[in-house]
Amino acid sequence: MIWCVEDDASIRDIEVYALQSTGLEARGFEDGTSFWEALQKQRPELVVLDVMLPGIDGIELLRRMKSSPELDSIPVVMATAKGTEYDKIQGLDLGADYYIAKPFGVMELVSCVKAVLRRCAPKQVEHLLKAGGLIVNLDQHTVTADGERVALTFKEFELLRLFLSHPGIAFTRDQLMEEIWGTDYLGESRTVDMHIRTLRQKLGKYGDMIETVRNVGYRLEVSQ
């Protein structure tokens, strides 16, 4: 939801319509007081904030937002009258993410809003397991060795994921059977040995990290 705070009804309606026509949700506020009251109950994705407003002006609203731990992460685009460099500098100093000078075109506003949304979007955290140049991406379900993609079967991938999640821990064949194949799997422990052998081969030099623990099973050792 994009909130547009603008006292000129015609400009406000155009802003809201332009944003909505490109697939964004938008809502308009005619003054700073109603905007501030709504902000206590709901959080928008971004605010297009006019500097000159009745009641609480845009600079004061920006100052309040950026001094509040609950509101300071909301991106703000300041709308300033053309040539008012002081308002621009003051807004940026207070933490505005961008400014746009009036009069502006509707597509300029839309492009500006989308750019700020992209820039301020939280970075997606990738769930990675690493050992040197060996990387397992749990989100993409991929494995790379020194940047080269390694094609693994589902069971091979799960074995590697388990080993990398618990480096240095020795697993018995029975434990591996239970973890990877499930307690209902009626197979032999040689199935584990076969999968470990092919996994080592596919990992190349990194296959040596999977060590055989005599009379126990296997573990993955990561060199420091």
Short mmCIF file of C-alpha atoms in Angstrom, two decimals:
data_model
loop_
_atom_site.label_atom_id
_atom_site.label_comp_id
_atom_site.label_asym_id
_atom_site.label_seq_id
_atom_site.Cartn_x
_atom_site.Cartn_y
_atom_site.Cartn_z
CA MET A 1 0.00 0.00 0.00
CA ILE A 2 1.37 3.40 -1.08
CA TRP A 3 0.13 6.44 0.85
CA CYS A 4 0.03 9.80 -0.91
CA VAL A 5 -0.18 12.83 1.37
CA GLU A 6 -1.22 15.84 -0.72
CA ASP A 7 -3.63 18.69 0.11
CA ASP A 8 -4.48 19.46 -3.52
CA ALA A 9 -7.36 17.09 -4.28
CA SER A 10 -6.76 17.02 -8.05
CA ILE A 11 -3.06 16.17 -7.67
CA ARG A 12 -3.82 13.61 -4.96
CA ASP A 13 -6.43 11.87 -7.09
CA ILE A 14 -4.04 11.70 -10.04
CA GLU A 15 -1.27 10.23 -7.86
CA VAL A 16 -3.55 7.55 -6.44
CA TYR A 17 -5.04 6.69 -9.84
CA ALA A 18 -1.62 6.49 -11.53
CA LEU A 19 -0.26 4.11 -8.90
CA GLN A 20 -3.38 1.96 -8.91
CA SER A 21 -3.39 1.74 -12.72
CA THR A 22 0.06 0.09 -12.60
CA GLY A 23 -1.03 -2.58 -10.11
CA LEU A 24 -0.05 -0.85 -6.87
CA GLU A 25 -2.44 -0.28 -4.00
CA ALA A 26 -2.68 3.40 -3.09
CA ARG A 27 -4.53 5.64 -0.67
CA GLY A 28 -4.68 9.43 -0.39
CA PHE A 29 -4.59 11.80 2.61
CA GLU A 30 -5.51 15.47 2.41
CA ASP A 31 -3.52 16.69 5.41
CA GLY A 32 -0.74 15.71 7.76
CA THR A 33 -2.98 15.20 10.78
CA SER A 34 -5.17 12.49 9.21
CA PHE A 35 -2.08 10.80 7.81
CA TRP A 36 -0.35 10.75 11.20
CA GLU A 37 -3.43 9.35 12.91
CA ALA A 38 -3.73 6.56 10.33
CA LEU A 39 -0.03 5.80 10.72
CA GLN A 40 -0.62 4.84 14.36
CA LYS A 41 -2.86 1.98 13.23
CA GLN A 42 -1.38 0.81 9.94
CA ARG A 43 1.97 0.75 8.13
CA PRO A 44 2.24 1.54 4.39
CA GLU A 45 4.97 0.17 2.13
CA LEU A 46 5.96 3.68 1.06
CA VAL A 47 4.82 7.28 1.56
CA VAL A 48 4.73 10.02 -1.08
CA LEU A 49 4.84 13.07 1.16
CA ASP A 50 4.21 16.67 0.10
CA VAL A 51 6.24 19.27 1.97
CA MET A 52 3.58 21.99 2.14
CA LEU A 53 0.60 20.59 4.07
CA PRO A 54 -2.07 22.07 6.34
CA GLY A 55 -1.79 21.09 9.98
CA ILE A 56 1.42 19.11 10.31
CA ASP A 57 3.72 19.87 7.39
CA GLY A 58 5.75 17.28 5.49
CA ILE A 59 9.10 18.07 7.07
CA GLU A 60 7.70 17.67 10.57
CA LEU A 61 5.99 14.41 9.58
CA LEU A 62 9.25 13.10 8.15
CA ARG A 63 11.09 14.11 11.31
CA ARG A 64 8.56 12.24 13.46
CA MET A 65 8.72 9.13 11.30
CA LYS A 66 12.49 8.93 11.24
CA SER A 67 12.71 9.42 15.02
CA SER A 68 10.31 6.53 15.65
CA PRO A 69 11.77 2.98 15.78
CA GLU A 70 8.42 1.63 14.53
CA LEU A 71 8.22 3.97 11.53
CA ASP A 72 11.76 4.86 10.51
CA SER A 73 12.09 1.96 8.04
CA ILE A 74 9.14 3.12 5.89
CA PRO A 75 10.53 4.60 2.64
CA VAL A 76 9.56 8.22 2.01
CA VAL A 77 9.50 10.11 -1.28
CA MET A 78 9.30 13.87 -0.67
CA ALA A 79 7.34 16.00 -3.15
CA THR A 80 8.76 19.53 -3.22
CA ALA A 81 7.93 22.63 -5.23
CA LYS A 82 10.32 23.19 -8.12
CA GLY A 83 13.33 25.26 -7.09
CA THR A 84 12.91 24.84 -3.32
CA GLU A 85 16.38 23.40 -2.80
CA TYR A 86 16.22 24.01 0.95
CA ASP A 87 13.25 21.64 1.35
CA LYS A 88 15.05 19.03 -0.74
CA ILE A 89 18.24 19.21 1.32
CA GLN A 90 16.35 19.29 4.61
CA GLY A 91 14.27 16.27 3.60
CA LEU A 92 17.27 14.22 2.52
CA ASP A 93 19.15 15.17 5.69
CA LEU A 94 16.21 13.93 7.77
CA GLY A 95 16.24 10.58 6.00
CA ALA A 96 13.96 10.87 2.96
CA ASP A 97 14.77 8.17 0.42
CA TYR A 98 14.09 10.31 -2.63
CA TYR A 99 12.53 13.57 -3.71
CA ILE A 100 10.50 14.55 -6.72
CA ALA A 101 9.97 18.15 -7.80
CA LYS A 102 6.57 19.53 -8.73
CA PRO A 103 5.15 19.65 -11.28
CA PHE A 104 5.95 16.05 -12.19
CA GLY A 105 4.47 13.60 -14.68
CA VAL A 106 2.48 10.63 -13.47
CA MET A 107 4.88 8.13 -15.05
CA GLU A 108 7.78 9.90 -13.40
CA LEU A 109 6.06 9.41 -10.05
CA VAL A 110 5.30 5.74 -10.75
CA SER A 111 8.89 5.06 -11.86
CA CYS A 112 10.23 6.82 -8.79
CA VAL A 113 8.00 4.87 -6.41
CA LYS A 114 8.88 1.52 -8.00
CA ALA A 115 12.60 2.30 -7.94
CA VAL A 116 12.50 3.21 -4.24
CA LEU A 117 10.45 0.10 -3.43
CA ARG A 118 13.05 -2.09 -5.18
CA ARG A 119 15.94 -0.35 -3.47
CA CYS A 120 14.37 -0.54 -0.02
CA ALA A 121 13.00 -4.08 -0.31
CA PRO A 122 14.48 -6.40 2.32
CA LYS A 123 17.16 -8.61 0.89
CA GLN A 124 16.13 -12.21 0.64
CA VAL A 125 18.24 -14.37 2.90
CA GLU A 126 19.56 -17.39 1.09
CA HIS A 127 19.90 -20.52 3.14
CA LEU A 128 23.36 -21.76 2.22
CA LEU A 129 25.62 -24.46 3.58
CA LYS A 130 29.28 -23.96 2.69
CA ALA A 131 32.55 -25.86 2.95
CA GLY A 132 35.31 -24.11 1.05
CA GLY A 133 34.17 -23.86 -2.57
CA LEU A 134 31.35 -26.32 -2.00
CA ILE A 135 27.97 -24.59 -1.64
CA VAL A 136 24.57 -26.14 -1.03
CA ASN A 137 21.65 -23.76 -1.64
CA LEU A 138 18.73 -25.12 0.38
CA ASP A 139 16.20 -22.74 -1.23
CA GLN A 140 17.12 -23.59 -4.82
CA HIS A 141 18.05 -27.18 -3.99
CA THR A 142 21.32 -26.82 -5.90
CA VAL A 143 24.95 -27.75 -5.31
CA THR A 144 28.00 -26.02 -6.77
CA ALA A 145 31.67 -26.90 -6.46
CA ASP A 146 34.01 -23.99 -7.23
CA GLY A 147 31.16 -22.36 -9.14
CA GLU A 148 30.33 -25.43 -11.22
CA ARG A 149 26.89 -27.01 -10.84
CA VAL A 150 26.92 -30.56 -9.47
CA ALA A 151 23.93 -32.75 -10.38
CA LEU A 152 22.88 -34.91 -7.45
CA THR A 153 19.99 -37.27 -6.90
CA PHE A 154 17.53 -36.40 -4.14
CA LYS A 155 19.11 -38.89 -1.70
CA GLU A 156 22.63 -37.70 -2.49
CA PHE A 157 21.55 -34.12 -1.91
CA GLU A 158 19.96 -35.04 1.43
CA LEU A 159 23.09 -36.89 2.53
CA LEU A 160 25.28 -33.89 1.69
CA ARG A 161 22.83 -31.52 3.42
CA LEU A 162 22.93 -33.66 6.57
CA PHE A 163 26.72 -33.88 6.60
CA LEU A 164 27.21 -30.14 6.01
CA SER A 165 24.64 -29.31 8.69
CA HIS A 166 26.64 -31.33 11.22
CA PRO A 167 30.33 -31.12 10.26
CA GLY A 168 32.60 -33.40 12.26
CA ILE A 169 29.72 -35.55 13.53
CA ALA A 170 29.97 -39.27 12.77
CA PHE A 171 26.76 -40.95 11.62
CA THR A 172 26.22 -44.68 11.72
CA ARG A 173 24.79 -46.37 8.67
CA ASP A 174 21.59 -47.02 10.62
CA GLN A 175 21.30 -43.33 11.52
CA LEU A 176 21.78 -42.35 7.89
CA MET A 177 19.20 -44.91 6.79
CA GLU A 178 16.70 -43.50 9.28
CA GLU A 179 17.42 -39.83 8.50
CA ILE A 180 17.49 -40.09 4.71
CA TRP A 181 15.41 -43.13 3.81
CA GLY A 182 13.04 -43.12 6.78
CA THR A 183 12.33 -45.72 9.41
CA ASP A 184 9.95 -47.61 7.10
CA TYR A 185 12.55 -48.18 4.41
CA LEU A 186 13.34 -51.90 4.14
CA GLY A 187 16.79 -51.68 2.64
CA GLU A 188 20.33 -52.71 3.50
CA SER A 189 23.12 -50.57 4.90
CA ARG A 190 25.03 -51.22 1.68
CA THR A 191 22.55 -48.80 0.10
CA VAL A 192 24.21 -46.07 2.18
CA ASP A 193 27.68 -47.15 1.06
CA MET A 194 26.64 -47.06 -2.58
CA HIS A 195 25.18 -43.55 -2.30
CA ILE A 196 28.24 -42.28 -0.40
CA ARG A 197 30.51 -43.67 -3.13
CA THR A 198 28.62 -41.94 -5.95
CA LEU A 199 28.33 -38.72 -3.91
CA ARG A 200 32.10 -38.66 -3.41
CA GLN A 201 32.69 -39.18 -7.11
CA LYS A 202 30.35 -36.36 -8.12
CA LEU A 203 31.90 -33.91 -5.65
CA GLY A 204 35.40 -34.43 -7.07
CA LYS A 205 38.10 -33.17 -4.71
CA TYR A 206 35.42 -32.22 -2.17
CA GLY A 207 34.37 -35.84 -1.96
CA ASP A 208 37.46 -36.46 0.19
CA MET A 209 35.79 -34.46 2.99
CA ILE A 210 33.38 -37.34 3.52
CA GLU A 211 35.45 -39.69 5.64
CA THR A 212 34.82 -43.31 6.53
CA VAL A 213 34.81 -43.83 10.29
CA ARG A 214 35.94 -47.39 10.93
CA ASN A 215 33.30 -49.60 12.57
CA VAL A 216 30.93 -46.62 12.75
CA GLY A 217 29.91 -45.02 9.49
CA TYR A 218 30.68 -41.63 7.90
CA ARG A 219 31.35 -38.02 8.76
CA LEU A 220 32.21 -34.85 6.93
CA GLU A 221 35.37 -33.04 8.00
CA VAL A 222 35.81 -29.41 7.03
CA SER A 223 39.43 -28.26 7.07
CA GLN A 224 39.98 -25.01 8.97
#
